[in-house]
PDB file of N, CA and C in Angstrom:
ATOM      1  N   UNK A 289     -41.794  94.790 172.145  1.00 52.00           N
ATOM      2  CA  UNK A 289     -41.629  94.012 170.940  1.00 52.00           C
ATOM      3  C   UNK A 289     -40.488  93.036 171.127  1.00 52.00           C
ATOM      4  N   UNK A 290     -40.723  91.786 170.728  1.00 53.00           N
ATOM      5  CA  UNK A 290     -39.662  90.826 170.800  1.00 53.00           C
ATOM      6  C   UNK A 290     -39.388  89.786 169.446  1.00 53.00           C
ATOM      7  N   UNK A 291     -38.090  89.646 169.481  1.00 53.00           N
ATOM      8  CA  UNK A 291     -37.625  89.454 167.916  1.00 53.00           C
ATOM      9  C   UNK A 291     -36.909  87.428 168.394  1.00 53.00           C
ATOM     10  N   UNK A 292     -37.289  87.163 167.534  1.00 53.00           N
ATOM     11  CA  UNK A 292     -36.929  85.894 167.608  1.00 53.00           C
ATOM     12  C   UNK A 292     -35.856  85.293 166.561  1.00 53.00           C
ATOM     13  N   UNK A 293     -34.919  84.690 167.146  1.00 54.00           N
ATOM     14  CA  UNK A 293     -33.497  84.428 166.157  1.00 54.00           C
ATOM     15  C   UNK A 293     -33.852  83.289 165.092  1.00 54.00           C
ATOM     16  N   UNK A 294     -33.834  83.137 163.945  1.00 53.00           N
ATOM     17  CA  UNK A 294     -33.751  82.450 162.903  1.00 53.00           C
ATOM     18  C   UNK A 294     -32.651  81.295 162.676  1.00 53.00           C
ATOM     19  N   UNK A 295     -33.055  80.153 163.507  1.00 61.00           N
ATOM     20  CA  UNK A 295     -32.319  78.748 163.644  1.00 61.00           C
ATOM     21  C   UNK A 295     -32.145  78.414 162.053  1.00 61.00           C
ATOM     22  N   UNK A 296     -30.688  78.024 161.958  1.00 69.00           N
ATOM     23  CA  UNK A 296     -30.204  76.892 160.865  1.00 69.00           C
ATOM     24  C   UNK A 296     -30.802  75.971 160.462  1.00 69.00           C
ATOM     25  N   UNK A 297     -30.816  76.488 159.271  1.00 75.00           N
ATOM     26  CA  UNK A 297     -31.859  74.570 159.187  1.00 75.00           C
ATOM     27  C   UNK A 297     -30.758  73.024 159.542  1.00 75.00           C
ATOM     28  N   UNK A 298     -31.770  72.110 159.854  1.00 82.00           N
ATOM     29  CA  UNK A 298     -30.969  70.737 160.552  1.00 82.00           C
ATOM     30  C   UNK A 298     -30.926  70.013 159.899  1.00 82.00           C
ATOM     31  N   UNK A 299     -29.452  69.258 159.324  1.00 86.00           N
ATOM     32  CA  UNK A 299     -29.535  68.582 158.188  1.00 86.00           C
ATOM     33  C   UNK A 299     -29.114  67.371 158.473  1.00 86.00           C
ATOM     34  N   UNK A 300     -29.052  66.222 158.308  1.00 86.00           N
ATOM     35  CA  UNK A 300     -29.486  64.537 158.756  1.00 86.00           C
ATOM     36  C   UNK A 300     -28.812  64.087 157.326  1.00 86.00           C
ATOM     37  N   UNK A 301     -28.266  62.618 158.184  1.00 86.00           N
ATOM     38  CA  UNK A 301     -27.603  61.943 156.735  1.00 86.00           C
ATOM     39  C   UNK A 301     -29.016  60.717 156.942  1.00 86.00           C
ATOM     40  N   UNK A 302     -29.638  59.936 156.404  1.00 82.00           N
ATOM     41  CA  UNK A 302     -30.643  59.248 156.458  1.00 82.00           C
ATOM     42  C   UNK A 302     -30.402  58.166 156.158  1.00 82.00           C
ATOM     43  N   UNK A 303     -31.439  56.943 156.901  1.00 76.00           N
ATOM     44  CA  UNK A 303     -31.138  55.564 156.377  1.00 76.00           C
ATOM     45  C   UNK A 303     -29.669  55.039 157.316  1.00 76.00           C
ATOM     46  N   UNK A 304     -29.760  53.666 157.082  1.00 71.00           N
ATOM     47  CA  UNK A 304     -28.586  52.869 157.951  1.00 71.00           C
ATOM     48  C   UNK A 304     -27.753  52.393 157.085  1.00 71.00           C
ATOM     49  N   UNK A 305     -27.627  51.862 155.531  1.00 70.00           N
ATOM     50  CA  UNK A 305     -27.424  51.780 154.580  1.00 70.00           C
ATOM     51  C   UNK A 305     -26.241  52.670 154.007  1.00 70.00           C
ATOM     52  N   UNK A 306     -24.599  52.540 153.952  1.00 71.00           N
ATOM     53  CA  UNK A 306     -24.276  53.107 153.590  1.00 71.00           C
ATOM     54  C   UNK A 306     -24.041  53.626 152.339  1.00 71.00           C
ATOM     55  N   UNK A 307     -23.526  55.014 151.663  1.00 76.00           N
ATOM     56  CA  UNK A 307     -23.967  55.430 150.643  1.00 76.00           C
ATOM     57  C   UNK A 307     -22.667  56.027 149.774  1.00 76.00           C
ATOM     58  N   UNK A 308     -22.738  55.607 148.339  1.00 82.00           N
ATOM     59  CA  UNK A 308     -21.487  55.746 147.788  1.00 82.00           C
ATOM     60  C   UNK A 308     -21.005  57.094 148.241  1.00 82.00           C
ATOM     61  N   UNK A 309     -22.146  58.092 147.601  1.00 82.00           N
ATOM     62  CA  UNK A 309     -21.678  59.847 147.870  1.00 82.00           C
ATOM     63  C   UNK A 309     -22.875  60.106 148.809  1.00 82.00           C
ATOM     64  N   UNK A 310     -22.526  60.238 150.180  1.00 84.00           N
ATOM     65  CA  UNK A 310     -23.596  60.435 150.976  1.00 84.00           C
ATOM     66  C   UNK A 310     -23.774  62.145 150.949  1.00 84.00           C
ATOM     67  N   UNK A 311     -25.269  62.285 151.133  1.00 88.00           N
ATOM     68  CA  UNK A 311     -25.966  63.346 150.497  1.00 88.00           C
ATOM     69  C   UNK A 311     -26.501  63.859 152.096  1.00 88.00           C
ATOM     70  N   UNK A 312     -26.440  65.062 152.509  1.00 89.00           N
ATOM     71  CA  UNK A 312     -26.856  65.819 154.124  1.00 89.00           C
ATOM     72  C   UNK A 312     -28.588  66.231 153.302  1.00 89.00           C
ATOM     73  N   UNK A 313     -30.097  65.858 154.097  1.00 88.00           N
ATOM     74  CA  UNK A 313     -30.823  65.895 153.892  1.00 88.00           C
ATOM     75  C   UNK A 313     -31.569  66.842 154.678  1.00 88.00           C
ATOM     76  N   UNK A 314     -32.680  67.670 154.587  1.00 89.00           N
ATOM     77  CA  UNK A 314     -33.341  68.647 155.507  1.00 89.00           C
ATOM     78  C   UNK A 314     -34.581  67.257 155.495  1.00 89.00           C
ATOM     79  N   UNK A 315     -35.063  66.963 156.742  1.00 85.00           N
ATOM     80  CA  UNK A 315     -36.270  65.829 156.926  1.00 85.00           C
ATOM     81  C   UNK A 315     -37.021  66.687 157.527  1.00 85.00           C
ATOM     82  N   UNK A 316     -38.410  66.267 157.029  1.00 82.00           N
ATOM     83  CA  UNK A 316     -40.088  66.485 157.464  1.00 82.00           C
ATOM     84  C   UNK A 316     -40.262  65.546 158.025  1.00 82.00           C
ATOM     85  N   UNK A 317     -41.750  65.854 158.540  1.00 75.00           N
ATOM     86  CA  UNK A 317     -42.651  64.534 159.289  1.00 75.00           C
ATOM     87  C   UNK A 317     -43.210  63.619 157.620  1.00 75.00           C
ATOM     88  N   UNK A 318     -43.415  62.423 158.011  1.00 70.00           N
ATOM     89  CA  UNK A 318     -44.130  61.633 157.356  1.00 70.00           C
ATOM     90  C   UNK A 318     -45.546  61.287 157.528  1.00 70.00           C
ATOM     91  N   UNK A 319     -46.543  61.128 156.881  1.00 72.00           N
ATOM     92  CA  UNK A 319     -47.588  60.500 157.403  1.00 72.00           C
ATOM     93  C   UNK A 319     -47.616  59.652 158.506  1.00 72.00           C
ATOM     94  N   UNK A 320     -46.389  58.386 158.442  1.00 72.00           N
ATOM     95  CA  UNK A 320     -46.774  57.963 159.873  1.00 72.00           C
ATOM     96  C   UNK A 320     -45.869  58.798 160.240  1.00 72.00           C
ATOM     97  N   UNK A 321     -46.024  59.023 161.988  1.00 72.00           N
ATOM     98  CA  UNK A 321     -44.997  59.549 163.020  1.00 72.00           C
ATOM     99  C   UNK A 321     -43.550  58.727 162.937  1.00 72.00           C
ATOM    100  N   UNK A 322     -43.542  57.521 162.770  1.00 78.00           N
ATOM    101  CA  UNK A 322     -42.596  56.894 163.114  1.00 78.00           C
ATOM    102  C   UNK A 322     -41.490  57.056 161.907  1.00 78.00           C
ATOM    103  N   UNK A 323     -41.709  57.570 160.406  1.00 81.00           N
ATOM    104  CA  UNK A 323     -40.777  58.247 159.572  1.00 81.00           C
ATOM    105  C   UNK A 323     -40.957  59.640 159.696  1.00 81.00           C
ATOM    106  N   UNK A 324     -39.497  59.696 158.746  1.00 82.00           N
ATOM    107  CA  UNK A 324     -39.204  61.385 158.719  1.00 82.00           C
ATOM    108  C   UNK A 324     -39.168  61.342 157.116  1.00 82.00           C
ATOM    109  N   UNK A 325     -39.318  62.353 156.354  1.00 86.00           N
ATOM    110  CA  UNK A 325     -38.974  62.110 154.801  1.00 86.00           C
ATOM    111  C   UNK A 325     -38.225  63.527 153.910  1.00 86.00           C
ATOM    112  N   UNK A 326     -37.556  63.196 153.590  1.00 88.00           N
ATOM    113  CA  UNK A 326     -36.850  64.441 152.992  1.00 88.00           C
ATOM    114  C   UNK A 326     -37.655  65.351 152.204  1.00 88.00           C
ATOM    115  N   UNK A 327     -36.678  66.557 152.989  1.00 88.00           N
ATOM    116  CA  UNK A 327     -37.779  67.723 151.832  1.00 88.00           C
ATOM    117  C   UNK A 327     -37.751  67.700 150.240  1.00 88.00           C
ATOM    118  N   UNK A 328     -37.003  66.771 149.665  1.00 88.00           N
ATOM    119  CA  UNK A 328     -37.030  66.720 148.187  1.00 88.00           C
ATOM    120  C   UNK A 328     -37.770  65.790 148.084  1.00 88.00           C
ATOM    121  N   UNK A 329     -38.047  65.052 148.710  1.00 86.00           N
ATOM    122  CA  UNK A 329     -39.086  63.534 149.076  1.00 86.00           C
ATOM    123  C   UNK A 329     -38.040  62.498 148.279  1.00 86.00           C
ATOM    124  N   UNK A 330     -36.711  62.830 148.019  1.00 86.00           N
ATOM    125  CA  UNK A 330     -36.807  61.468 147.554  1.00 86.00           C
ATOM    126  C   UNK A 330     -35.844  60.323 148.695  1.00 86.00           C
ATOM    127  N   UNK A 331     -36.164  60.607 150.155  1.00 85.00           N
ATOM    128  CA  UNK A 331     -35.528  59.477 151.199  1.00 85.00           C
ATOM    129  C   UNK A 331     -36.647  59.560 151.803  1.00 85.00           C
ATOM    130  N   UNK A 332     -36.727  58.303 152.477  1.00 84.00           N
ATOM    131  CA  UNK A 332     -37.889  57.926 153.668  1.00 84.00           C
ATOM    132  C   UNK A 332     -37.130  57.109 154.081  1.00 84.00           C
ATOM    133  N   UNK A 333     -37.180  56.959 155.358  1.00 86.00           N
ATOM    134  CA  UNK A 333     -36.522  55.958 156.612  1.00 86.00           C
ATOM    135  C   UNK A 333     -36.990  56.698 158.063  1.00 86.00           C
ATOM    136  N   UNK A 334     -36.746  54.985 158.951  1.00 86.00           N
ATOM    137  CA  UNK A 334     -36.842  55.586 160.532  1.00 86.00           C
ATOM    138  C   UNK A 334     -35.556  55.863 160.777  1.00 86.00           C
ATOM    139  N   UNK A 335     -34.503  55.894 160.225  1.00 86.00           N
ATOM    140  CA  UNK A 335     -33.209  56.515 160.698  1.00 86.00           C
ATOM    141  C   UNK A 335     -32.629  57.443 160.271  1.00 86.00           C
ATOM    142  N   UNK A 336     -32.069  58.630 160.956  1.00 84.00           N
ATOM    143  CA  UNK A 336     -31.525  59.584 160.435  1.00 84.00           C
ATOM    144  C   UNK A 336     -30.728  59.835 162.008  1.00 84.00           C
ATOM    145  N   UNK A 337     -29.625  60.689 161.415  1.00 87.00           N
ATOM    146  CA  UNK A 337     -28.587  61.322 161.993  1.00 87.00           C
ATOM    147  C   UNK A 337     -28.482  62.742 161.898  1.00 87.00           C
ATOM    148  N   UNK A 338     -28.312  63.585 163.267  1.00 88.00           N
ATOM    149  CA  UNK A 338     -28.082  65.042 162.787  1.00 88.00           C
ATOM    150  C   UNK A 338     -26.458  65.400 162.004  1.00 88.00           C
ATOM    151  N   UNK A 339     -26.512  66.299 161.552  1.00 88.00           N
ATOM    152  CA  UNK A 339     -24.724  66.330 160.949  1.00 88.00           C
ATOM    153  C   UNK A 339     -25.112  68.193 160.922  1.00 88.00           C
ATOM    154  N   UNK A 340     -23.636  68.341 160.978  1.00 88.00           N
ATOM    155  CA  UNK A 340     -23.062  69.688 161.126  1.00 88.00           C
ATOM    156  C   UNK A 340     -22.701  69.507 159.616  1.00 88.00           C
ATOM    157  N   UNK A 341     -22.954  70.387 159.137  1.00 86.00           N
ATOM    158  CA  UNK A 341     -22.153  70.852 157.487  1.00 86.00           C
ATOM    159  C   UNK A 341     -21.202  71.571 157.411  1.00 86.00           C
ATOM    160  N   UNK A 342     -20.778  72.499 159.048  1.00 86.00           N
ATOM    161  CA  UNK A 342     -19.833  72.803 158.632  1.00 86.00           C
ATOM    162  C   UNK A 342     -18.695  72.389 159.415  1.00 86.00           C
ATOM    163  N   UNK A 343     -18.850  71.234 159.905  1.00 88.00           N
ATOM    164  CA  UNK A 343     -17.453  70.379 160.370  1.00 88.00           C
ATOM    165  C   UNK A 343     -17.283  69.113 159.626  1.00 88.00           C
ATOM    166  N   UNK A 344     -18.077  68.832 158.559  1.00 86.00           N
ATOM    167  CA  UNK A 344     -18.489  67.568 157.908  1.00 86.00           C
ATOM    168  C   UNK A 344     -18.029  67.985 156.633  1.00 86.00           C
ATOM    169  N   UNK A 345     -17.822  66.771 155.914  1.00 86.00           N
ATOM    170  CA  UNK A 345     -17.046  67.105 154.244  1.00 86.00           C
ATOM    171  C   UNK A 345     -18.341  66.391 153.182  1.00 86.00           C
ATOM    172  N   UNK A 346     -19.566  66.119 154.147  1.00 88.00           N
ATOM    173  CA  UNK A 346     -21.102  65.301 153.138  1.00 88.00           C
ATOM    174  C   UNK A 346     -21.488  67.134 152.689  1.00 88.00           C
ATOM    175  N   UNK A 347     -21.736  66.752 151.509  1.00 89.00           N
ATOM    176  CA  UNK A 347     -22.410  67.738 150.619  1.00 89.00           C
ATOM    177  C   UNK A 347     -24.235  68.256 151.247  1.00 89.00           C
ATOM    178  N   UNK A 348     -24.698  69.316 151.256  1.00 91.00           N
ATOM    179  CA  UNK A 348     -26.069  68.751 150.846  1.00 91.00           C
ATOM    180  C   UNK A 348     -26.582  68.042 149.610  1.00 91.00           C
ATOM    181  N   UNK A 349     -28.030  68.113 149.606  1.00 90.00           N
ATOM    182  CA  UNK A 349     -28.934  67.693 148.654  1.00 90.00           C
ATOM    183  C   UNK A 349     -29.250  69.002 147.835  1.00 90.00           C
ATOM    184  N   UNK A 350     -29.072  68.938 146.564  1.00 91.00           N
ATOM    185  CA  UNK A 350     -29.502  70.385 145.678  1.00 91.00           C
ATOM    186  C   UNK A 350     -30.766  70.454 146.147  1.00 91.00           C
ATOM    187  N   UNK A 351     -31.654  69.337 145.944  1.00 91.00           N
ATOM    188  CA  UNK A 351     -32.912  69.322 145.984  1.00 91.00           C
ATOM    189  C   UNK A 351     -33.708  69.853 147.255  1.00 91.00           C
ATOM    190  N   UNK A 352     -32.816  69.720 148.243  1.00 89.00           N
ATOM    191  CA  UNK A 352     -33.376  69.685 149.593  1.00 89.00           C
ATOM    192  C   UNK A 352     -33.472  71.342 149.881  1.00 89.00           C
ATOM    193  N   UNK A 353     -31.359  71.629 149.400  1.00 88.00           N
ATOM    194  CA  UNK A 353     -31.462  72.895 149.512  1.00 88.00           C
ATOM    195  C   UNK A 353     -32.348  73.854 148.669  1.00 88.00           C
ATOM    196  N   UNK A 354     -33.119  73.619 148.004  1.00 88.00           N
ATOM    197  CA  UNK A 354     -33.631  74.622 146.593  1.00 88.00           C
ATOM    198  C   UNK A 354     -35.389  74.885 147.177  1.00 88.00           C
ATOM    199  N   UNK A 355     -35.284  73.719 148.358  1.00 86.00           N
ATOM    200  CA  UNK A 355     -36.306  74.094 149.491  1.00 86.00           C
ATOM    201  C   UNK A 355     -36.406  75.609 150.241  1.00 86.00           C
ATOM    202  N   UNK A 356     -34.910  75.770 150.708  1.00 84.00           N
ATOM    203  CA  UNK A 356     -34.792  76.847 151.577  1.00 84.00           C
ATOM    204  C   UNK A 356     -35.423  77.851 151.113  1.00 84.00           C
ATOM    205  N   UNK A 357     -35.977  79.129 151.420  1.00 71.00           N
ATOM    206  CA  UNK A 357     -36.340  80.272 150.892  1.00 71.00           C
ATOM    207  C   UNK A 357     -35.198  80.752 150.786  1.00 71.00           C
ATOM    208  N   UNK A 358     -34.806  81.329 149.495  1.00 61.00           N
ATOM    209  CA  UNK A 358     -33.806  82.781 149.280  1.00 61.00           C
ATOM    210  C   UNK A 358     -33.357  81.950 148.077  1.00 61.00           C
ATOM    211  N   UNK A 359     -33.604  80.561 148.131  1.00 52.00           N
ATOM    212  CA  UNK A 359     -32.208  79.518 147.414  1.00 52.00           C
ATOM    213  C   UNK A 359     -32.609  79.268 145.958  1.00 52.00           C
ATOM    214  N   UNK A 360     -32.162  79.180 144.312  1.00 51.00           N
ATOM    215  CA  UNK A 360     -32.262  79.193 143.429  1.00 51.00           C
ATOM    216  C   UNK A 360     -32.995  78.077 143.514  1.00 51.00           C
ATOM    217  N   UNK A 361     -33.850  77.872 142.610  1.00 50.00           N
ATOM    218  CA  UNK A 361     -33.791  76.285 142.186  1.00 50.00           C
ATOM    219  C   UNK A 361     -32.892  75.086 141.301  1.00 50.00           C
ATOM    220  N   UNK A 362     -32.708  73.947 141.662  1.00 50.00           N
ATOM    221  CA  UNK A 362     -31.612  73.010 141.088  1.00 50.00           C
ATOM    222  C   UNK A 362     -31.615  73.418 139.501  1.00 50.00           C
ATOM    223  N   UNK A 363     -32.694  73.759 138.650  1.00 53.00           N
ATOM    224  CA  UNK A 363     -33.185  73.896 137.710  1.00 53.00           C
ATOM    225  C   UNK A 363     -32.633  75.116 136.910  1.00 53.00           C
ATOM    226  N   UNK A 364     -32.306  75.971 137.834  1.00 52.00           N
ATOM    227  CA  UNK A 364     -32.082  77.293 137.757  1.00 52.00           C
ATOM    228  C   UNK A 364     -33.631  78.354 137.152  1.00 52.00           C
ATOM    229  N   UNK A 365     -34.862  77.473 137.287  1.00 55.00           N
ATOM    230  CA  UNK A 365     -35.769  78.439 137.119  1.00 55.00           C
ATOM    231  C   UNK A 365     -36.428  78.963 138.026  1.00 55.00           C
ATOM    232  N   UNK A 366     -37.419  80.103 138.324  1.00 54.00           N
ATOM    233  CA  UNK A 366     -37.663  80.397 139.635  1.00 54.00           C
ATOM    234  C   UNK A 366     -39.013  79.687 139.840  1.00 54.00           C
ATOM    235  N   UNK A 367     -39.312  79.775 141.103  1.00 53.00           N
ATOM    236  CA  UNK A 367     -40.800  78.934 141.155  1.00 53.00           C
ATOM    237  C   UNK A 367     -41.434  80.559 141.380  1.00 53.00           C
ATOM    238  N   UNK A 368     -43.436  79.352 140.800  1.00 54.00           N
ATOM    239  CA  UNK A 368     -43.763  80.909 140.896  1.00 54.00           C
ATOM    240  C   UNK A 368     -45.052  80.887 142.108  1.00 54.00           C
ATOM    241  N   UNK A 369     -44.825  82.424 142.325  1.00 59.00           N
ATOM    242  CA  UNK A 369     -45.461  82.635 144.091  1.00 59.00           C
ATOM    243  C   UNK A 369     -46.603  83.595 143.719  1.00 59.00           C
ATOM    244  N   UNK A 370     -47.741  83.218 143.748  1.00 57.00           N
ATOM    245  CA  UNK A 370     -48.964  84.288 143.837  1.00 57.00           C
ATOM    246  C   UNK A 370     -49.512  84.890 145.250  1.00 57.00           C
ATOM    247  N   UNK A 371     -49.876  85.828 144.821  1.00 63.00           N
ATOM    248  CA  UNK A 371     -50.167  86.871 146.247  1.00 63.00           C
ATOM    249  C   UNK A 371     -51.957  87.003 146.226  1.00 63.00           C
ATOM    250  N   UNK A 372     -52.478  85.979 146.469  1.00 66.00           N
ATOM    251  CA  UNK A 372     -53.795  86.166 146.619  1.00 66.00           C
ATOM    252  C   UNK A 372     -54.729  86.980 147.785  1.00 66.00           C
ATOM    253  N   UNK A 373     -55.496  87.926 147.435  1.00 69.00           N
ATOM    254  CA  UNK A 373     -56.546  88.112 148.683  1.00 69.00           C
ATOM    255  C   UNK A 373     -57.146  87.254 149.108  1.00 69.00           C
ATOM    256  N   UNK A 374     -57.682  87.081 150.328  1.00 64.00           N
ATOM    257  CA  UNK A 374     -58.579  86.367 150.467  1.00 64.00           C
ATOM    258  C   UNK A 374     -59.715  87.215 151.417  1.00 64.00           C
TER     259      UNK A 374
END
């Protein structure tokens, strides 16, 4: 049996454009290949940067984080998860 380690998620400041309160983003693929788009969807760009959060003083995204599994939602309500057979 072999157990596989559970990587950090990778968080990206996005866009070339600098930003009053820059926001650390978790990015997906986009329809095209050539963007990436945030997991809250609200950035799209071909540029992004990786960033460390914990040598960096950029916040995340509530939104991005409320992605993670375990993580509240921004909302503070829970989302809801059905357990279907199939």
């Amino acid at each position: 049996m072999t157990t596989t380690a559970v990587s950090a998620p990778r968080w990206y400041l996005v866009g070339v454009l600098p930003e009053d309160v820059p926001l650390a983003h978790l990015m997906t693929r986009s329809g095209d290949l050539r963007y990436r788009r945030s997991a809250c969807g609200a950035r799209e760009s071909r540029s992004w940067k990786p960033l460390d959060l914990a040598t960096s003083e950029v916040t995340p995204c509530p939104a991005c984080a409320a992605t993670l599994s375990g993580v509240a939602s921004a909302d503070g309500e829970d989302q809801l998860a059905l357990d279907l057979r199939v």
